[in-house]
Short mmCIF file of N, CA and C in Angstrom, two decimals:
data_model
loop_
_atom_site.label_atom_id
_atom_site.label_comp_id
_atom_site.label_asym_id
_atom_site.label_seq_id
_atom_site.Cartn_x
_atom_site.Cartn_y
_atom_site.Cartn_z
N MET A 1 -18.11 1.02 -13.33
CA MET A 1 -16.64 -0.30 -13.79
C MET A 1 -15.77 -0.42 -13.80
N THR A 2 -14.63 -0.94 -13.13
CA THR A 2 -13.36 -0.66 -13.22
C THR A 2 -13.13 -1.78 -13.86
N ASN A 3 -12.28 -1.68 -15.55
CA ASN A 3 -11.31 -1.71 -16.02
C ASN A 3 -9.96 -2.59 -15.76
N LEU A 4 -9.46 -3.83 -15.46
CA LEU A 4 -7.93 -3.59 -15.16
C LEU A 4 -7.50 -4.26 -16.48
N VAL A 5 -6.20 -3.39 -16.56
CA VAL A 5 -5.30 -4.02 -17.88
C VAL A 5 -4.06 -4.70 -16.76
N PHE A 6 -3.91 -5.83 -17.18
CA PHE A 6 -2.39 -6.28 -16.54
C PHE A 6 -1.15 -5.75 -17.51
N LEU A 7 -0.15 -5.24 -16.67
CA LEU A 7 0.98 -5.00 -17.75
C LEU A 7 1.65 -6.74 -17.79
N LYS A 8 1.91 -6.32 -19.22
CA LYS A 8 2.48 -7.76 -20.20
C LYS A 8 3.00 -8.93 -18.94
N GLY A 9 2.94 -9.67 -18.92
CA GLY A 9 3.79 -11.00 -18.13
C GLY A 9 3.69 -10.91 -16.84
N ASP A 10 2.48 -9.77 -15.99
CA ASP A 10 3.17 -9.66 -14.72
C ASP A 10 1.85 -9.15 -14.35
N LEU A 11 1.05 -10.43 -13.55
CA LEU A 11 -0.20 -10.55 -12.23
C LEU A 11 -0.39 -10.14 -11.83
N LYS A 12 0.96 -9.09 -11.18
CA LYS A 12 0.63 -8.61 -10.07
C LYS A 12 0.74 -6.87 -10.16
N LYS A 13 0.83 -6.79 -11.35
CA LYS A 13 0.68 -5.05 -11.11
C LYS A 13 0.06 -4.93 -12.57
N PHE A 14 -1.02 -4.23 -12.34
CA PHE A 14 -2.23 -3.45 -13.52
C PHE A 14 -2.18 -2.13 -13.60
N ILE A 15 -3.31 -1.65 -14.06
CA ILE A 15 -3.46 -0.49 -14.37
C ILE A 15 -4.66 0.02 -14.01
N VAL A 16 -5.29 0.91 -13.24
CA VAL A 16 -7.06 1.38 -12.74
C VAL A 16 -6.84 2.61 -13.29
N ARG A 17 -8.23 2.65 -13.35
CA ARG A 17 -8.61 4.29 -13.90
C ARG A 17 -9.35 4.43 -12.40
N VAL A 18 -8.60 5.89 -11.99
CA VAL A 18 -9.52 6.43 -10.54
C VAL A 18 -10.49 6.40 -10.87
N SER A 19 -11.45 6.01 -9.68
CA SER A 19 -13.39 5.82 -9.71
C SER A 19 -13.96 7.14 -9.18
N THR A 20 -14.86 7.07 -9.38
CA THR A 20 -15.67 8.59 -8.41
C THR A 20 -15.04 8.33 -6.87
N GLU A 21 -14.93 7.88 -6.34
CA GLU A 21 -14.91 7.05 -4.85
C GLU A 21 -13.26 7.94 -4.53
N GLY A 22 -12.65 7.69 -5.80
CA GLY A 22 -11.08 8.80 -4.94
C GLY A 22 -10.11 7.73 -5.50
N PHE A 23 -8.88 8.36 -5.28
CA PHE A 23 -7.64 7.32 -5.22
C PHE A 23 -7.39 6.37 -3.86
N ILE A 24 -7.81 7.06 -2.51
CA ILE A 24 -7.52 6.25 -1.37
C ILE A 24 -8.41 5.21 -1.46
N LYS A 25 -9.66 5.05 -1.64
CA LYS A 25 -11.15 4.27 -1.63
C LYS A 25 -10.53 2.99 -2.53
N CYS A 26 -9.91 3.32 -4.31
CA CYS A 26 -9.55 2.43 -4.88
C CYS A 26 -8.13 1.85 -4.05
N CYS A 27 -7.07 2.70 -3.31
CA CYS A 27 -6.16 1.62 -2.83
C CYS A 27 -6.71 0.52 -1.71
N LEU A 28 -7.92 1.12 -1.24
CA LEU A 28 -8.32 0.70 -0.24
C LEU A 28 -8.69 -1.22 -0.71
N LYS A 29 -9.55 -0.63 -2.12
CA LYS A 29 -10.23 -1.50 -2.68
C LYS A 29 -9.38 -3.16 -2.85
N TYR A 30 -8.55 -2.25 -3.48
CA TYR A 30 -6.96 -3.55 -3.83
C TYR A 30 -6.03 -3.41 -3.21
N LYS A 31 -6.04 -3.70 -1.48
CA LYS A 31 -5.40 -3.97 -0.97
C LYS A 31 -4.17 -2.84 -0.70
N ALA A 32 -4.05 -2.14 -1.13
CA ALA A 32 -2.53 -1.67 -1.08
C ALA A 32 -2.61 0.01 -0.41
N SER A 33 -1.20 0.17 0.23
CA SER A 33 -0.94 1.04 0.61
C SER A 33 -1.31 2.99 0.07
N PRO A 34 -1.85 3.93 0.49
CA PRO A 34 -2.00 4.87 -1.05
C PRO A 34 -0.41 5.93 -0.73
N ARG A 35 0.22 5.84 0.02
CA ARG A 35 1.55 6.01 0.10
C ARG A 35 2.51 5.51 -0.89
N ARG A 36 2.59 3.66 -0.57
CA ARG A 36 3.36 3.32 -1.58
C ARG A 36 2.98 3.16 -3.11
N ILE A 37 1.72 2.96 -3.17
CA ILE A 37 1.23 3.30 -4.80
C ILE A 37 1.59 4.48 -5.22
N ALA A 38 1.45 5.66 -4.43
CA ALA A 38 1.85 7.08 -5.04
C ALA A 38 3.39 7.10 -5.22
N LYS A 39 4.00 6.46 -4.61
CA LYS A 39 5.72 6.60 -4.80
C LYS A 39 6.04 5.36 -6.26
N LEU A 40 5.10 4.57 -5.92
CA LEU A 40 5.10 3.38 -7.67
C LEU A 40 4.78 4.29 -8.58
N ASN A 41 4.22 5.33 -8.45
CA ASN A 41 3.45 6.33 -9.69
C ASN A 41 4.31 7.42 -9.88
N ASN A 42 5.53 7.39 -8.70
CA ASN A 42 5.80 9.07 -8.56
C ASN A 42 4.91 9.95 -8.23
N LEU A 43 3.81 10.01 -8.09
CA LEU A 43 3.03 10.99 -7.49
C LEU A 43 3.08 11.96 -6.81
N SER A 44 3.44 13.60 -7.13
CA SER A 44 3.35 14.61 -5.66
C SER A 44 2.05 15.22 -5.17
N TYR A 45 0.94 14.24 -6.01
CA TYR A 45 -0.55 14.81 -5.57
C TYR A 45 -1.31 13.70 -5.58
N LEU A 46 -2.95 13.95 -5.16
CA LEU A 46 -3.92 12.75 -4.83
C LEU A 46 -4.35 12.84 -6.38
N PRO A 47 -4.40 11.42 -6.98
CA PRO A 47 -5.00 11.56 -8.38
C PRO A 47 -6.08 11.74 -8.38
N GLU A 48 -6.78 12.19 -8.96
CA GLU A 48 -8.03 12.58 -9.78
C GLU A 48 -8.97 11.26 -10.68
N LYS A 49 -10.66 11.72 -10.30
CA LYS A 49 -11.34 10.48 -11.01
C LYS A 49 -10.73 10.22 -12.62
N GLY A 50 -10.73 9.42 -12.89
CA GLY A 50 -10.59 9.53 -14.69
C GLY A 50 -8.99 9.00 -14.80
N GLU A 51 -8.19 9.29 -13.81
CA GLU A 51 -6.72 9.05 -13.85
C GLU A 51 -6.64 7.96 -13.74
N LEU A 52 -5.04 7.20 -14.53
CA LEU A 52 -4.82 5.72 -14.84
C LEU A 52 -3.58 5.76 -13.50
N VAL A 53 -3.96 4.59 -12.54
CA VAL A 53 -2.43 4.36 -11.63
C VAL A 53 -2.16 2.82 -11.63
N VAL A 54 -1.08 3.21 -11.59
CA VAL A 54 -0.39 1.41 -11.45
C VAL A 54 -0.61 1.13 -10.54
N PHE A 55 -1.13 -0.29 -10.41
CA PHE A 55 -0.73 -1.09 -8.76
C PHE A 55 -0.31 -2.03 -8.83
N GLU A 56 0.07 -2.23 -8.09
CA GLU A 56 1.11 -3.66 -7.41
C GLU A 56 0.71 -4.14 -6.12
N ILE A 57 0.41 -5.74 -6.21
CA ILE A 57 -0.10 -6.06 -5.29
C ILE A 57 0.94 -6.66 -4.68
N LEU A 58 0.82 -7.04 -3.65
CA LEU A 58 1.99 -7.90 -2.56
C LEU A 58 1.31 -8.68 -1.36
N ASN A 59 2.16 -9.80 -1.32
CA ASN A 59 1.50 -10.43 -0.02
C ASN A 59 1.57 -9.45 1.56
N THR A 60 0.25 -8.77 0.92
CA THR A 60 0.55 -8.03 2.63
C THR A 60 -0.84 -7.79 2.94
N PHE A 61 -0.95 -7.27 4.04
CA PHE A 61 -2.35 -6.86 4.74
C PHE A 61 -2.32 -5.47 5.06
N LEU A 62 -3.41 -4.64 5.23
CA LEU A 62 -3.94 -3.54 5.12
C LEU A 62 -3.26 -3.02 7.19
N TYR A 63 -2.60 -2.31 7.71
CA TYR A 63 -3.39 -1.99 9.21
C TYR A 63 -3.02 -0.26 8.87
N GLU A 64 -4.06 -0.25 10.44
CA GLU A 64 -4.32 1.88 10.35
C GLU A 64 -3.52 1.57 11.73
N VAL A 65 -1.95 2.85 11.52
CA VAL A 65 -1.07 2.60 12.22
C VAL A 65 -2.04 3.87 13.72
N LYS A 66 -1.73 2.94 14.82
CA LYS A 66 -2.67 3.48 16.20
C LYS A 66 -1.57 4.89 16.77
N PRO A 67 -2.43 5.73 17.37
CA PRO A 67 -1.35 6.30 18.15
C PRO A 67 0.09 5.90 19.21
N ASN A 68 0.88 6.53 19.33
CA ASN A 68 2.04 6.31 19.88
C ASN A 68 2.81 5.14 19.19
N GLU A 69 2.55 4.28 18.07
CA GLU A 69 2.80 3.46 17.28
C GLU A 69 3.54 4.21 16.80
N ASN A 70 5.25 2.97 16.81
CA ASN A 70 6.55 3.52 16.11
C ASN A 70 6.54 2.62 15.09
N PHE A 71 7.97 2.70 13.90
CA PHE A 71 8.00 1.40 13.27
C PHE A 71 8.06 0.80 14.07
N GLU A 72 9.48 0.13 15.50
CA GLU A 72 9.86 -0.70 15.43
C GLU A 72 9.33 -1.44 16.20
N CYS A 73 7.83 -0.87 16.95
CA CYS A 73 6.81 -1.36 17.72
C CYS A 73 5.70 -2.12 16.79
N ILE A 74 5.79 -1.38 15.41
CA ILE A 74 4.71 -2.51 14.71
C ILE A 74 5.47 -3.50 14.12
N CYS A 75 6.59 -3.22 14.51
CA CYS A 75 7.98 -4.61 13.28
C CYS A 75 7.41 -5.86 14.55
N ASN A 76 8.27 -5.36 16.38
CA ASN A 76 7.38 -6.20 17.03
C ASN A 76 5.48 -6.56 17.42
N LYS A 77 5.21 -6.03 17.01
CA LYS A 77 3.85 -6.53 17.53
C LYS A 77 3.55 -7.35 15.90
N PHE A 78 4.12 -7.49 14.71
CA PHE A 78 3.42 -8.55 13.64
C PHE A 78 4.70 -9.19 13.52
N SER A 79 5.75 -9.38 14.54
CA SER A 79 6.62 -10.65 14.31
C SER A 79 7.32 -10.68 12.63
N VAL A 80 7.66 -9.21 12.31
CA VAL A 80 8.41 -9.01 10.89
C VAL A 80 9.41 -8.15 11.22
N SER A 81 10.50 -8.27 10.38
CA SER A 81 11.55 -7.63 10.44
C SER A 81 11.95 -6.17 9.65
N GLU A 82 12.36 -5.24 10.28
CA GLU A 82 12.57 -3.74 9.91
C GLU A 82 12.92 -3.60 8.32
N ASP A 83 13.64 -4.43 7.57
CA ASP A 83 13.89 -4.63 6.14
C ASP A 83 12.65 -5.05 5.45
N GLU A 84 11.63 -5.89 6.18
CA GLU A 84 10.34 -6.77 5.21
C GLU A 84 9.30 -5.64 5.46
N LEU A 85 9.15 -4.22 6.90
CA LEU A 85 8.21 -3.89 7.01
C LEU A 85 8.71 -2.16 5.99
N PHE A 86 9.83 -2.04 5.69
CA PHE A 86 10.69 -0.98 4.92
C PHE A 86 10.43 -1.28 3.35
N ASP A 87 10.45 -2.64 3.06
CA ASP A 87 10.50 -3.09 2.17
C ASP A 87 8.91 -2.93 1.17
N VAL A 88 8.07 -3.17 1.93
CA VAL A 88 6.43 -2.76 1.83
C VAL A 88 6.13 -1.57 1.65
N ASN A 89 6.52 -0.43 2.63
CA ASN A 89 6.23 0.99 3.06
C ASN A 89 7.04 2.21 2.11
N LEU A 90 8.38 1.72 2.18
CA LEU A 90 9.17 2.17 1.32
C LEU A 90 9.88 3.55 2.82
N THR A 91 9.47 3.47 3.86
CA THR A 91 9.33 4.59 4.68
C THR A 91 9.35 3.47 5.87
N ARG A 92 10.45 4.17 7.01
CA ARG A 92 10.64 4.00 8.67
C ARG A 92 9.44 5.03 9.63
N GLU A 93 9.25 5.91 8.64
CA GLU A 93 8.45 7.08 9.76
C GLU A 93 7.15 7.22 9.43
N PHE A 94 6.44 6.41 10.50
CA PHE A 94 5.01 6.34 10.19
C PHE A 94 3.72 7.11 10.76
N TYR A 95 3.13 7.92 11.28
CA TYR A 95 2.05 8.87 11.78
C TYR A 95 0.93 7.76 12.12
N PRO A 96 0.14 8.71 13.05
CA PRO A 96 -1.22 7.75 13.49
C PRO A 96 -2.30 7.87 12.39
N TRP A 97 -2.98 6.48 12.31
CA TRP A 97 -4.38 6.41 11.28
C TRP A 97 -3.11 6.67 9.88
N GLN A 98 -2.04 6.91 9.79
CA GLN A 98 -2.02 6.04 8.26
C GLN A 98 -2.04 4.78 7.79
N ILE A 99 -2.63 4.14 6.88
CA ILE A 99 -2.87 2.90 5.95
C ILE A 99 -1.43 2.25 5.97
N ILE A 100 -0.85 1.08 6.22
CA ILE A 100 0.38 0.66 5.88
C ILE A 100 0.32 -0.92 6.01
N GLU A 101 1.20 -1.08 4.82
CA GLU A 101 1.00 -2.78 4.84
C GLU A 101 1.90 -3.82 5.64
N ILE A 102 1.49 -4.86 6.01
CA ILE A 102 2.39 -5.62 6.58
C ILE A 102 1.96 -6.94 6.01
N PRO A 103 3.59 -7.56 5.93
CA PRO A 103 3.85 -8.29 4.98
C PRO A 103 3.30 -9.68 5.66
N LYS A 104 2.92 -10.76 4.86
CA LYS A 104 1.78 -12.15 5.45
C LYS A 104 3.02 -12.74 5.40
N LYS A 105 3.25 -13.72 6.87
CA LYS A 105 4.01 -14.58 6.90
C LYS A 105 3.72 -16.02 5.43
N THR A 106 4.61 -16.17 5.25
CA THR A 106 4.46 -17.31 4.21
C THR A 106 5.02 -18.42 5.35
N LEU A 107 4.30 -20.16 4.78
CA LEU A 107 4.22 -21.23 5.25
C LEU A 107 5.51 -21.79 4.21
N ASP A 108 7.02 -22.49 4.89
CA ASP A 108 7.51 -22.87 4.31
C ASP A 108 7.24 -24.54 4.08
#
């Protein structure tokens, strides 16, 4: 069982202990891209079972990059601006099968 510890006053950020399933599955469970969570934690390695990792939930959904798709193509496909896509993924370079986050459109 995973216990969540929310950071004081911020229900979007919380700490998770990496389960036996591993870091990638943990990211998928909380609907966050592994690359963004790794950057958020300044990780240069794949966290192992038992390590604590800070997660931040954004208003996004996960998407797996297809072969021959690039940053601009994905922006057009989901009608998001380049700035919006960059802000949630912290990169403009994607590669096939990478799991990225796409900003959800909010109703005004």
